[in-house]
PDB file of C-alpha atoms in Angstrom:
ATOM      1  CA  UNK A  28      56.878  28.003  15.104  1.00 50.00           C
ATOM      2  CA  UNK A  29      53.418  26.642  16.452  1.00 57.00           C
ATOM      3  CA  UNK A  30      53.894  24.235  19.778  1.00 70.00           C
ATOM      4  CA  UNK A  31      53.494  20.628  19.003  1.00 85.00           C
ATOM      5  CA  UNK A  32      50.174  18.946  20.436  1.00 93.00           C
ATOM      6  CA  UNK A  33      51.716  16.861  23.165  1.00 95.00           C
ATOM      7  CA  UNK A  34      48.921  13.793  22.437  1.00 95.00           C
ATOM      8  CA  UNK A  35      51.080  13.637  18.852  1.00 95.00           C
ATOM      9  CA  UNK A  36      53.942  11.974  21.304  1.00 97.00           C
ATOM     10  CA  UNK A  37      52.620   9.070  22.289  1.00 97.00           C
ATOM     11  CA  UNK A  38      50.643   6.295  20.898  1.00 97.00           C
ATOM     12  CA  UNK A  39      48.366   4.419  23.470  1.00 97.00           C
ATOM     13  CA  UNK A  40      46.583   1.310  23.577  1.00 94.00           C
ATOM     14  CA  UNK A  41      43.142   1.613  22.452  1.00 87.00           C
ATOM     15  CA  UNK A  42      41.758  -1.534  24.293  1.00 87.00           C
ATOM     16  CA  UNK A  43      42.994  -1.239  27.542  1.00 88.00           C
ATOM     17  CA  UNK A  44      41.429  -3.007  30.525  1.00 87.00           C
ATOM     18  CA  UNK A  45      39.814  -1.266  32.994  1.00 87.00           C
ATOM     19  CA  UNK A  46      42.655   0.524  35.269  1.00 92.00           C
ATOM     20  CA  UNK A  47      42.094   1.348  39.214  1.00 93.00           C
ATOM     21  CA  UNK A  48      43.560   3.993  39.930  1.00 96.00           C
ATOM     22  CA  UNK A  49      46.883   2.681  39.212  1.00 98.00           C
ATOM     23  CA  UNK A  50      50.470   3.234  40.767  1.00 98.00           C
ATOM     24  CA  UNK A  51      52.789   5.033  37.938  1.00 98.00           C
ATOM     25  CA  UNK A  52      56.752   3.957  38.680  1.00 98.00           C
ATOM     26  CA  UNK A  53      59.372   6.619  37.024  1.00 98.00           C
ATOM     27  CA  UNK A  54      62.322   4.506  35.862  1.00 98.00           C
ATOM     28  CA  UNK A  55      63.622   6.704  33.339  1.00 97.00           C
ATOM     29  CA  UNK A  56      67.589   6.225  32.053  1.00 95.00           C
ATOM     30  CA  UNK A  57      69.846   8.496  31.896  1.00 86.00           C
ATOM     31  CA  UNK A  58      70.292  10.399  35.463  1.00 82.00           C
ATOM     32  CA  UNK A  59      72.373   9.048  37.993  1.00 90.00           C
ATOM     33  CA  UNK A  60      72.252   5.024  38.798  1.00 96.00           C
ATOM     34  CA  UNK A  61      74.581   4.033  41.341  1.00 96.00           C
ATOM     35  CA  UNK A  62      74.968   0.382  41.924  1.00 96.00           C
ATOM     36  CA  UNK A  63      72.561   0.027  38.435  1.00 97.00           C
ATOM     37  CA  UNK A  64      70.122   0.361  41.294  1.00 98.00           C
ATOM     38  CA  UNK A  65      67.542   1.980  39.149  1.00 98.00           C
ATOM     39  CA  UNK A  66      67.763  -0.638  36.531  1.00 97.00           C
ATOM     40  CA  UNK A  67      67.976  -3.502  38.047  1.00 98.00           C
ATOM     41  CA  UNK A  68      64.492  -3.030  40.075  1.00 98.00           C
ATOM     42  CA  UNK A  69      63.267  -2.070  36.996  1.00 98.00           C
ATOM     43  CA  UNK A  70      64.232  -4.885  35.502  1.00 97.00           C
ATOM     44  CA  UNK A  71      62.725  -6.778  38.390  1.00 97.00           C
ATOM     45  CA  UNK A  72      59.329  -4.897  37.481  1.00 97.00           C
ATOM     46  CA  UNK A  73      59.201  -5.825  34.290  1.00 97.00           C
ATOM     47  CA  UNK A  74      60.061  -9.625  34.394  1.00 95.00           C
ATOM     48  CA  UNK A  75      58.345 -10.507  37.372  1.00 93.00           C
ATOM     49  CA  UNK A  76      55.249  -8.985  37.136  1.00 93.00           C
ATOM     50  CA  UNK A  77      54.082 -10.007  33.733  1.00 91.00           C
ATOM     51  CA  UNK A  78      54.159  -6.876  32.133  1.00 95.00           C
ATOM     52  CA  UNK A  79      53.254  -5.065  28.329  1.00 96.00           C
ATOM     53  CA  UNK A  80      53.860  -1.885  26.769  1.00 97.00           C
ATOM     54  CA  UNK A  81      50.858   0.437  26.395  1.00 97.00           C
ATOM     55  CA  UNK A  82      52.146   3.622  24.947  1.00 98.00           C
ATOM     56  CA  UNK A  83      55.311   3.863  22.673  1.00 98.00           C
ATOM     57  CA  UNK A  84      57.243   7.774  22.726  1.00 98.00           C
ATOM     58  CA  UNK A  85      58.057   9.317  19.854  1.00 97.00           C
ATOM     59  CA  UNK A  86      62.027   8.473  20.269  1.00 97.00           C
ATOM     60  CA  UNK A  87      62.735  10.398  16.929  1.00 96.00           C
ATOM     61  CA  UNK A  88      61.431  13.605  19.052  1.00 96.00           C
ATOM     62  CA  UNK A  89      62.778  13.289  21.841  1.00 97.00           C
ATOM     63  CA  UNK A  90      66.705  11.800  21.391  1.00 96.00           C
ATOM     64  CA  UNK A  91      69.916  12.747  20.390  1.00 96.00           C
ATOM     65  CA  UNK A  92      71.368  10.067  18.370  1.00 95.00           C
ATOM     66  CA  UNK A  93      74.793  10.857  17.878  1.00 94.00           C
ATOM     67  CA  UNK A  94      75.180  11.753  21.756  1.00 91.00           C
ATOM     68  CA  UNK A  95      74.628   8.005  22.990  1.00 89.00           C
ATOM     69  CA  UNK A  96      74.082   5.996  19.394  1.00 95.00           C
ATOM     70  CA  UNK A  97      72.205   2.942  19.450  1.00 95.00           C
ATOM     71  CA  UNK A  98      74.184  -0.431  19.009  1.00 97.00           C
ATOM     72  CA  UNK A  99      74.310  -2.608  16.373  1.00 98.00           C
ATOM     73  CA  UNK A 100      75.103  -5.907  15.220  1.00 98.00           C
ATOM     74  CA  UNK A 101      77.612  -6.344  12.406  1.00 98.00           C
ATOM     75  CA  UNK A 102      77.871 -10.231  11.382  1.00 97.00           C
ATOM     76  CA  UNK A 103      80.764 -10.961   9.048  1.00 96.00           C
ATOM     77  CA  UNK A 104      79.489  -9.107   5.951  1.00 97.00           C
ATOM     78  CA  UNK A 105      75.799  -7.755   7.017  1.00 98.00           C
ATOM     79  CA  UNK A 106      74.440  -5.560   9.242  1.00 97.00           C
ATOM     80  CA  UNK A 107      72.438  -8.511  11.575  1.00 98.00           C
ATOM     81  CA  UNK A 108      70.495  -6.143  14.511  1.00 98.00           C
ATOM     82  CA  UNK A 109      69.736  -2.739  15.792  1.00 98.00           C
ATOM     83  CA  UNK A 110      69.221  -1.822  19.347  1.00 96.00           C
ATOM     84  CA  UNK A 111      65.998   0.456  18.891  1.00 95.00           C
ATOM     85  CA  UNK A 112      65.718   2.700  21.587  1.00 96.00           C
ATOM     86  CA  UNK A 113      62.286   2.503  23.010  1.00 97.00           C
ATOM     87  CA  UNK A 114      60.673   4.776  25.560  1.00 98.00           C
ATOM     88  CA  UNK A 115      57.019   3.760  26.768  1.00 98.00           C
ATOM     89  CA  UNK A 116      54.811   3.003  29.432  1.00 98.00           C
ATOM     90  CA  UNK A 117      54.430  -0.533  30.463  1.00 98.00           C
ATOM     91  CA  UNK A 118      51.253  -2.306  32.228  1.00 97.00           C
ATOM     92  CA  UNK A 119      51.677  -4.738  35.279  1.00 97.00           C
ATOM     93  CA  UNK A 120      50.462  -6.757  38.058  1.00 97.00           C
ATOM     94  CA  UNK A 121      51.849  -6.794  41.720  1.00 96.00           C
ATOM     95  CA  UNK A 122      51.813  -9.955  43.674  1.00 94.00           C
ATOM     96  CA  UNK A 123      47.877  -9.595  44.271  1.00 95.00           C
ATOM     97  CA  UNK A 124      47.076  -8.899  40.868  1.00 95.00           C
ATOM     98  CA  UNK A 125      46.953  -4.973  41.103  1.00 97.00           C
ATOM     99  CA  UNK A 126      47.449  -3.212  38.188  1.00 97.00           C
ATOM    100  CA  UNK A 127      50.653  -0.435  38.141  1.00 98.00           C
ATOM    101  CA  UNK A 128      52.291   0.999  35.343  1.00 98.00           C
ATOM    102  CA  UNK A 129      56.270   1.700  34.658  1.00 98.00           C
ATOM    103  CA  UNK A 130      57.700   4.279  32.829  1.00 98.00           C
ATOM    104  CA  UNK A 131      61.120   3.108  30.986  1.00 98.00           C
ATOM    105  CA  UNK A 132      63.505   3.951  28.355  1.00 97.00           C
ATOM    106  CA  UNK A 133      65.914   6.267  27.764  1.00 96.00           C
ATOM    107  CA  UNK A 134      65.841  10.252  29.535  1.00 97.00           C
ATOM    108  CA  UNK A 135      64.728  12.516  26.829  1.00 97.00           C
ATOM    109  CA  UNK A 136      67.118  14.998  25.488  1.00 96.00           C
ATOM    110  CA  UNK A 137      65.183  17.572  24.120  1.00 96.00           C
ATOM    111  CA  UNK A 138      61.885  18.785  24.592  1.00 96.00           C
ATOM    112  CA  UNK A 139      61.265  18.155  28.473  1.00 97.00           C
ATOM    113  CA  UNK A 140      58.256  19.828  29.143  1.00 97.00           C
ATOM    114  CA  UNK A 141      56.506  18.821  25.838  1.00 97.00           C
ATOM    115  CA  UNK A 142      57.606  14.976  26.999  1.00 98.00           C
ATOM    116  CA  UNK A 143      56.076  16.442  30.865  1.00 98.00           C
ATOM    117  CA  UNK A 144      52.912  17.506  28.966  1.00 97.00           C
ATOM    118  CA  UNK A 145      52.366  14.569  26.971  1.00 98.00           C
ATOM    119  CA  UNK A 146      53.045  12.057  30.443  1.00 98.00           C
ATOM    120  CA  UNK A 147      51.025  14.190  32.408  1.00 98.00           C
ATOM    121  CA  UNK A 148      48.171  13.282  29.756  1.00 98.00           C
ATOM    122  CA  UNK A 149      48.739  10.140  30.427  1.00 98.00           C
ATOM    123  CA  UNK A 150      48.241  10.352  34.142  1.00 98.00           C
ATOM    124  CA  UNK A 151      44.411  11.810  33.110  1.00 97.00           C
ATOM    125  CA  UNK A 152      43.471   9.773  31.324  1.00 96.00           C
ATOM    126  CA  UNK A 153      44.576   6.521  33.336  1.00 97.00           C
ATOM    127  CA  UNK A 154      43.665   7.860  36.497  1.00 97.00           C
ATOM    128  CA  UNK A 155      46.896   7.470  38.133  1.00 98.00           C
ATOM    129  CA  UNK A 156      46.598   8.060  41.637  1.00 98.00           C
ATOM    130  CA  UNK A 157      50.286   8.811  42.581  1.00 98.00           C
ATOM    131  CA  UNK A 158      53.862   8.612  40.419  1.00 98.00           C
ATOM    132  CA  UNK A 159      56.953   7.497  42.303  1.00 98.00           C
ATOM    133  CA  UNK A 160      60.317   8.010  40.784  1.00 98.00           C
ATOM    134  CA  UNK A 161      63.481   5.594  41.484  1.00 98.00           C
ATOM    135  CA  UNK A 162      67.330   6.990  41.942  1.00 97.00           C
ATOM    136  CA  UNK A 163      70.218   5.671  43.349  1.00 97.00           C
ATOM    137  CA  UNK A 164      72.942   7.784  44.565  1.00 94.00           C
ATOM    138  CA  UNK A 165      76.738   7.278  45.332  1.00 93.00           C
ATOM    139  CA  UNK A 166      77.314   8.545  48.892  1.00 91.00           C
ATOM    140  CA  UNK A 167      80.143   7.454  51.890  1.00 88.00           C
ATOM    141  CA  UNK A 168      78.431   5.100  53.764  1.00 90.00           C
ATOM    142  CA  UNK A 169      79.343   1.100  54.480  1.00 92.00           C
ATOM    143  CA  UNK A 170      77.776  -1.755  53.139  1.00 93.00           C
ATOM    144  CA  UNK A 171      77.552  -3.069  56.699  1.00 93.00           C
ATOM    145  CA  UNK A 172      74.892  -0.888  57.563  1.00 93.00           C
ATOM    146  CA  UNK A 173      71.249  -0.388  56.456  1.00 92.00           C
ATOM    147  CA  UNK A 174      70.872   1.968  53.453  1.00 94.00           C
ATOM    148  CA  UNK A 175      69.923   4.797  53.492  1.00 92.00           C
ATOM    149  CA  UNK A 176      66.631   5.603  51.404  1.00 95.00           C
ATOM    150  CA  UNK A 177      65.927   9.995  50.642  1.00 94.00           C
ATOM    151  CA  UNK A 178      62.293  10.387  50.313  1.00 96.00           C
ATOM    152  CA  UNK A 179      60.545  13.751  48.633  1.00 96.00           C
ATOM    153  CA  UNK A 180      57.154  13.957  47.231  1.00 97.00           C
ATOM    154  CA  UNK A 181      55.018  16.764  46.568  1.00 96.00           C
ATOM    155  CA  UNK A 182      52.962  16.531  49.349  1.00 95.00           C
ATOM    156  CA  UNK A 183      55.613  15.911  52.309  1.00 93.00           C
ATOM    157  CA  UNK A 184      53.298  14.878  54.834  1.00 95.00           C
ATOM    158  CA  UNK A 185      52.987  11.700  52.429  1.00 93.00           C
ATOM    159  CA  UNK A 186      56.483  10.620  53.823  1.00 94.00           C
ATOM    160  CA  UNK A 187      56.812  12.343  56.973  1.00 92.00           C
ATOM    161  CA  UNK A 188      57.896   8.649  58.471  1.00 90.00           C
ATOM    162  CA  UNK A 189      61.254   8.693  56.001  1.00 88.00           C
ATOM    163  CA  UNK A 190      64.403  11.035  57.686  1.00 84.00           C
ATOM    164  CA  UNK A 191      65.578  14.250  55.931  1.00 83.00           C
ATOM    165  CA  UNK A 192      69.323  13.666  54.985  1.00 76.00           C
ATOM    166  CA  UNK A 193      69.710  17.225  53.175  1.00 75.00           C
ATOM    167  CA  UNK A 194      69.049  20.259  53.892  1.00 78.00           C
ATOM    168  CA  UNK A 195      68.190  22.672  51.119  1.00 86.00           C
ATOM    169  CA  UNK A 196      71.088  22.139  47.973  1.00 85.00           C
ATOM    170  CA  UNK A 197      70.824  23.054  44.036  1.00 90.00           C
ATOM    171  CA  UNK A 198      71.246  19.678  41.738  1.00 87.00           C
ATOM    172  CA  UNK A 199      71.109  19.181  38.211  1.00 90.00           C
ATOM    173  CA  UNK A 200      68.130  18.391  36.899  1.00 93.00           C
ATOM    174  CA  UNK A 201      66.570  15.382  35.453  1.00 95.00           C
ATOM    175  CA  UNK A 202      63.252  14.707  33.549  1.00 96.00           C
ATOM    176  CA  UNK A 203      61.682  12.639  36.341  1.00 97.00           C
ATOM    177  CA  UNK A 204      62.326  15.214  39.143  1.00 97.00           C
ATOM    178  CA  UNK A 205      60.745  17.631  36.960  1.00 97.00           C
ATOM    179  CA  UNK A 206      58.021  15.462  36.407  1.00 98.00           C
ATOM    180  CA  UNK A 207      57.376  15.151  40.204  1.00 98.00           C
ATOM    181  CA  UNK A 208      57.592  18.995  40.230  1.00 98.00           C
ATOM    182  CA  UNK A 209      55.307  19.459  37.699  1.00 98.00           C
ATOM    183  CA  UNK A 210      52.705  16.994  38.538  1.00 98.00           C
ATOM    184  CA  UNK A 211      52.553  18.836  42.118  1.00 97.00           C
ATOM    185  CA  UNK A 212      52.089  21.947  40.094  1.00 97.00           C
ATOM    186  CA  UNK A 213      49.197  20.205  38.353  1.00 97.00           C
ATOM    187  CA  UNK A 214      47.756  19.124  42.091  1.00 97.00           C
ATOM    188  CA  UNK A 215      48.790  15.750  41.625  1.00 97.00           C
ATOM    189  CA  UNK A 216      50.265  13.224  43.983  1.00 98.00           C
ATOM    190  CA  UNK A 217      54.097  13.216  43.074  1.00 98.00           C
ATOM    191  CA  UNK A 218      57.125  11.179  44.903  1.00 98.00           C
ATOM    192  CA  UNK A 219      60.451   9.975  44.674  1.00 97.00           C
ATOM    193  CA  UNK A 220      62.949   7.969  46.212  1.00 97.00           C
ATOM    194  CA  UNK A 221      66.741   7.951  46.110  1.00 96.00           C
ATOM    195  CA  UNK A 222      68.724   5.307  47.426  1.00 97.00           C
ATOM    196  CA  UNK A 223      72.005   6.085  48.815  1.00 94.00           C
ATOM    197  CA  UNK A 224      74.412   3.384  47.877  1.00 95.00           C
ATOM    198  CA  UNK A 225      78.193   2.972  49.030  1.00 93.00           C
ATOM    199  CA  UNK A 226      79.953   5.141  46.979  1.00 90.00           C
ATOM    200  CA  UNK A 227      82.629   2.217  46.386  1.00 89.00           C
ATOM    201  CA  UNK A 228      80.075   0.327  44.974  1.00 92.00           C
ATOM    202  CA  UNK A 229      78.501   2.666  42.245  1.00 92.00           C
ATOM    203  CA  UNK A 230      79.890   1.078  39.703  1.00 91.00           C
ATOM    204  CA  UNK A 231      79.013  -2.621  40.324  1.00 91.00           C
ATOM    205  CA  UNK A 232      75.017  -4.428  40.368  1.00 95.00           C
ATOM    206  CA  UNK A 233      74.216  -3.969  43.688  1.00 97.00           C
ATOM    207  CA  UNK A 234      70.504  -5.788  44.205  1.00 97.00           C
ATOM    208  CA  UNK A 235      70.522  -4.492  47.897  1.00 97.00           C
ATOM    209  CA  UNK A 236      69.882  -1.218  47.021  1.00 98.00           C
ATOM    210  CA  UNK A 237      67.120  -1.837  44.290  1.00 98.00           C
ATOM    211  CA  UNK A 238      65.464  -4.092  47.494  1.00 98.00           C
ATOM    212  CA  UNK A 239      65.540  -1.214  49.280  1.00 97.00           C
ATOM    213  CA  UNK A 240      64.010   1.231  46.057  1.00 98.00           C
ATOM    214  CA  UNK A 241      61.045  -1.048  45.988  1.00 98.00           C
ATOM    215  CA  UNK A 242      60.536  -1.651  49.774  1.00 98.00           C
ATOM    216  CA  UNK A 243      59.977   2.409  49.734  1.00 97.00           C
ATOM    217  CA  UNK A 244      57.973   2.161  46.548  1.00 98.00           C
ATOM    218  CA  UNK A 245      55.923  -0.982  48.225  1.00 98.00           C
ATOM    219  CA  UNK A 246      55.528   0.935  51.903  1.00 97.00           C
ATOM    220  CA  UNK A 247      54.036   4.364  50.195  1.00 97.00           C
ATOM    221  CA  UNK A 248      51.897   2.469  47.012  1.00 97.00           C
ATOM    222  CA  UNK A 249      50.611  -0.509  49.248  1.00 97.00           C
ATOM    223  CA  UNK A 250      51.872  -2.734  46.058  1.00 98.00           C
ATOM    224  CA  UNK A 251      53.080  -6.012  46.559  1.00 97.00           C
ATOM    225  CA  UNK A 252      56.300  -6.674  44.411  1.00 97.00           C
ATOM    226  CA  UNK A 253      58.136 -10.426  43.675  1.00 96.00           C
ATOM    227  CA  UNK A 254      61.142  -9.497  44.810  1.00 96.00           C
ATOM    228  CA  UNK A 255      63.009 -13.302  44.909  1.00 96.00           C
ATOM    229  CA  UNK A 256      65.508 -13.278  42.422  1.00 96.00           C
ATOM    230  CA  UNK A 257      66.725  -9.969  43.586  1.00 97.00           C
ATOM    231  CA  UNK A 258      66.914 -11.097  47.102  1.00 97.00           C
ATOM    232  CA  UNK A 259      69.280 -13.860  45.933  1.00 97.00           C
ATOM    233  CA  UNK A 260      71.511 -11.562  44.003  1.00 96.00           C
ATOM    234  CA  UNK A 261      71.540  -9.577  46.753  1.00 96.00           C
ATOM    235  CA  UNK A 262      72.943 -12.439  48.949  1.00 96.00           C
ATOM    236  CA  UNK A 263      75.238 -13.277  46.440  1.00 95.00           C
ATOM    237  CA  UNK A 264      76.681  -9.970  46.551  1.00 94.00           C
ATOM    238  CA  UNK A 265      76.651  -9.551  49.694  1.00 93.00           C
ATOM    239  CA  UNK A 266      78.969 -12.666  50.100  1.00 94.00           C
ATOM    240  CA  UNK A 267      81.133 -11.772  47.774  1.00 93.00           C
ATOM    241  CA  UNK A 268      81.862  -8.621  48.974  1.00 92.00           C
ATOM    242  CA  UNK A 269      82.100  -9.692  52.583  1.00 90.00           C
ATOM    243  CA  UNK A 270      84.859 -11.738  51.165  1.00 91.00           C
ATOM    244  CA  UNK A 271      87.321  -9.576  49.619  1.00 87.00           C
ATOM    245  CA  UNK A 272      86.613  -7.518  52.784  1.00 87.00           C
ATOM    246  CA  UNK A 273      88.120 -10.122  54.530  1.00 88.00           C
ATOM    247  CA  UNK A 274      90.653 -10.572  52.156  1.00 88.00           C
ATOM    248  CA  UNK A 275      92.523  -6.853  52.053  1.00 85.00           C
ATOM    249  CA  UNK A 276      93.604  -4.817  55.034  1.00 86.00           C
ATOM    250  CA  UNK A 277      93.127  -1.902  52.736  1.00 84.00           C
ATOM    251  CA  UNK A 278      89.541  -2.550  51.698  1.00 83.00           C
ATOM    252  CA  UNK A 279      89.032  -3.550  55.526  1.00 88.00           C
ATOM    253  CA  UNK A 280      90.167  -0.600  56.738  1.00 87.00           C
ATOM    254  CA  UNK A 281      87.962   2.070  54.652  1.00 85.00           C
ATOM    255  CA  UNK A 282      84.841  -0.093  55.797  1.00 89.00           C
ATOM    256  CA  UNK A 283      85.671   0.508  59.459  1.00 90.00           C
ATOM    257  CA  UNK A 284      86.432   4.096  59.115  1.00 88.00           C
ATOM    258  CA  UNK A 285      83.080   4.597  57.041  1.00 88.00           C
ATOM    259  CA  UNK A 286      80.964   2.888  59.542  1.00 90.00           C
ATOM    260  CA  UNK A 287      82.772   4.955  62.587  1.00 90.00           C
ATOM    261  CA  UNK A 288      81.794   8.048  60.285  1.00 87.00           C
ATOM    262  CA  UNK A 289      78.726   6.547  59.647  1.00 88.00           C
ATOM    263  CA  UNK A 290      77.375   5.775  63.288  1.00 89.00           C
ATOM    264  CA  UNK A 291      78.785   9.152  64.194  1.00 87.00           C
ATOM    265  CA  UNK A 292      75.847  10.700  62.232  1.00 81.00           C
ATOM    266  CA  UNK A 293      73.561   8.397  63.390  1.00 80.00           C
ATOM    267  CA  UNK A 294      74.306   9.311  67.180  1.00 80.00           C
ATOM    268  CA  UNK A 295      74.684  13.103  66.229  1.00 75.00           C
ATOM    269  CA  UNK A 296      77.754  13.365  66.632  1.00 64.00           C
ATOM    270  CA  UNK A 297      78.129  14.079  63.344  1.00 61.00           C
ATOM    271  CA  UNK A 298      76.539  16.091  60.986  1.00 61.00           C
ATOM    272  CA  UNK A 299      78.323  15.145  57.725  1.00 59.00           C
ATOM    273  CA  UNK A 300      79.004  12.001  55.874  1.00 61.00           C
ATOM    274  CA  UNK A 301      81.636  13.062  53.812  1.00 52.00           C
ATOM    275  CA  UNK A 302      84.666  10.563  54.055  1.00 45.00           C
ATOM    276  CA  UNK A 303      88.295  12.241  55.795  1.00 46.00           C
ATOM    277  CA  UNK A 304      89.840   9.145  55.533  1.00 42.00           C
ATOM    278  CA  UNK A 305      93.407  10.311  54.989  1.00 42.00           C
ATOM    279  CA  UNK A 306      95.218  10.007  51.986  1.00 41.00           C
ATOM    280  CA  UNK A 307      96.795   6.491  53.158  1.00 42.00           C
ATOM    281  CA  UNK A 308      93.891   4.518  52.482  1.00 44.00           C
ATOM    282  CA  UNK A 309      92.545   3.781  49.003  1.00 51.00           C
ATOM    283  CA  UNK A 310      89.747   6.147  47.413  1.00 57.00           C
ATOM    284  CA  UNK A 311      86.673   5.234  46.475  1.00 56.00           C
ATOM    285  CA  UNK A 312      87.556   4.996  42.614  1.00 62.00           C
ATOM    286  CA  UNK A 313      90.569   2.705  43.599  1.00 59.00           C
ATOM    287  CA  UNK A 314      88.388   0.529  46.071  1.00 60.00           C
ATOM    288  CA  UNK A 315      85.177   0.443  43.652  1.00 60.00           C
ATOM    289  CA  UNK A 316      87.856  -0.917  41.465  1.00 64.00           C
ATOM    290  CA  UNK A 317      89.085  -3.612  43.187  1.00 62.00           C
ATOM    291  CA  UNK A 318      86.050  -4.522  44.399  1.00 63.00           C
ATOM    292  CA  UNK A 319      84.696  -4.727  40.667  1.00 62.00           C
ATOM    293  CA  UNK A 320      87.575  -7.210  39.680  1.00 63.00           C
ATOM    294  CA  UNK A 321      86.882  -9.253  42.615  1.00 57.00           C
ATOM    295  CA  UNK A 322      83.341  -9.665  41.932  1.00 58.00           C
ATOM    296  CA  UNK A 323      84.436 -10.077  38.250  1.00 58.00           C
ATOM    297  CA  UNK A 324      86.884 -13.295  39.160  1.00 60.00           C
ATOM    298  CA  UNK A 325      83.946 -14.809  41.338  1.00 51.00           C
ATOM    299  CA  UNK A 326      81.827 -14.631  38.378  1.00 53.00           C
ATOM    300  CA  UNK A 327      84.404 -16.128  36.171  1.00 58.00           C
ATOM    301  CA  UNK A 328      85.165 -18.622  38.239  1.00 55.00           C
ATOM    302  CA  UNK A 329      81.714 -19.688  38.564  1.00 50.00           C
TER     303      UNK A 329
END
């Protein structure tokens, strides 16, 4: 079977402006997103920056429909909407009117390095100057301290300034780490950034940790991002959380034990941040889940 071309995947914009060596941000779905860190700054990206698409994927190539089907509407006797899955490349402007570019939609399913190929084109012919890649991990740290931000790229000295919290370790993989691997194959400027969020939180909106995503993205690109509304859901969160902190001796106590554990490793006295709580105290799963109907009542009740 002859190899598809990978230029037959996409469909770009044939009058695009003039681009400047534009920033490319990797924002794919599908990987890990604790805290919906991931999607919320790209969210943030795309609403407060003015942005268009570009370049449309070939979805029908690259998904799996009947692994995560597409919603749609049924209205009394019709069929009323369908959620079409869209993967492209999107064109904004920072604060100072720089160009950048995002790359959003759903994590292929099949055909990685054909997908690779066919970004990687893109990156040519735009001139892209460096890709960064968002993440957002669950790990055992408190919310009362600053998070924690893992920085790769294929050229390390490009964040020598960021601390290595891992040694060497096997993952799964994921289309936009391969895509930073294979752009530093290519001799291209490649990084990512992976924020660590608490792991009790993974499972509720947690704007800090997006703030801190594009702080690292800002620091390395030199971009300027509007970052207001998510600095006021960030606050708002913060609150809310502080408050059913206060509220439960149980919750209370896992946060004090995490940030003993926590400034144990930062003092060296510690080389591991894996919670030994005891079994008394609640686990994560149980905490994130109180926490999440907390949050839930404030927003009721708002």
């Amino acid at each position: 079977m002859a190899r598809r071309d990978p230029r037959d995947l996409f469909d770009l914009e044939l009058d695009l402006p003039e681009l400047d060596a534009p920033v490319l941000v990797q924002a794919l779905d599908g990987f890990v997103d604790a805290g919906a860190a991931k999607r919320l700054a790209r969210e943030a990206l795309l609403t407060a920056h003015g942005s268009r698409v570009v370049a449309t994927f070939d979805v029908d190539a690259l998904l799996d429909y009947r692994a995560r089907r597409p919603l749609m509407t049924f209205d009394e006797d019709h069929w009323a909407d369908y959620a079409d899955p869209q993967l492209a490349l999107h064109l904004a402007h920072d604060a100072e009117g720089t160009a950048f570019l995002v790359l959003a939609g759903p994590e292929p399913d099949v055909h990685w390095e054909l997908f690779l190929a066919a970004v990687q084109l893109l990156v040519e012919q735009l001139g892209v100057r460096l890709t960064v890649g968002l993440n957002a991990i669950p790990m055992a740290v408190p919310h009362t301290r600053p998070l924690g931000v893992i920085a790769h790229a294929s050229r390390p000295e490009t964040i020598a300034s960021y601390e290595k919290w891992v040694g060497t370790v096997q993952v799964p993989s994921s289309a936009g780490h391969l895509l930073e691997y294979r752009l530093g194959q290519a001799g291209k400027d490649a990084a990512g950034f992976a924020v660590a969020v608490p792991h009790y939180l993974a499972d509720t909106s947690y704007a800090p940790a997006s703030l801190a995503l594009l702080g690292s993205v800002a620091g390395l690109s030199g971009l300027r991002f509007d970052t207001s509304a998510l600095e006021e859901a960030a606050g708002q969160v913060q609150a809310q959380i502080d408050a059913q902190v206060a509220a439960s001796e149980e919750v209370a106590a896992v946060v004090t034990a995490l940030e003993g554990q926590y400034d144990a490793y930062r003092s060296g006295s510690s080389r591991s941040l894996l919670a030994d709580m005891g079994g008394a105290l609640p686990t994560a799963d149980e905490l994130g889940d109180e926490l999440e109907r907390f949050l839930a009542e404030q927003a009721d009740g708002s």
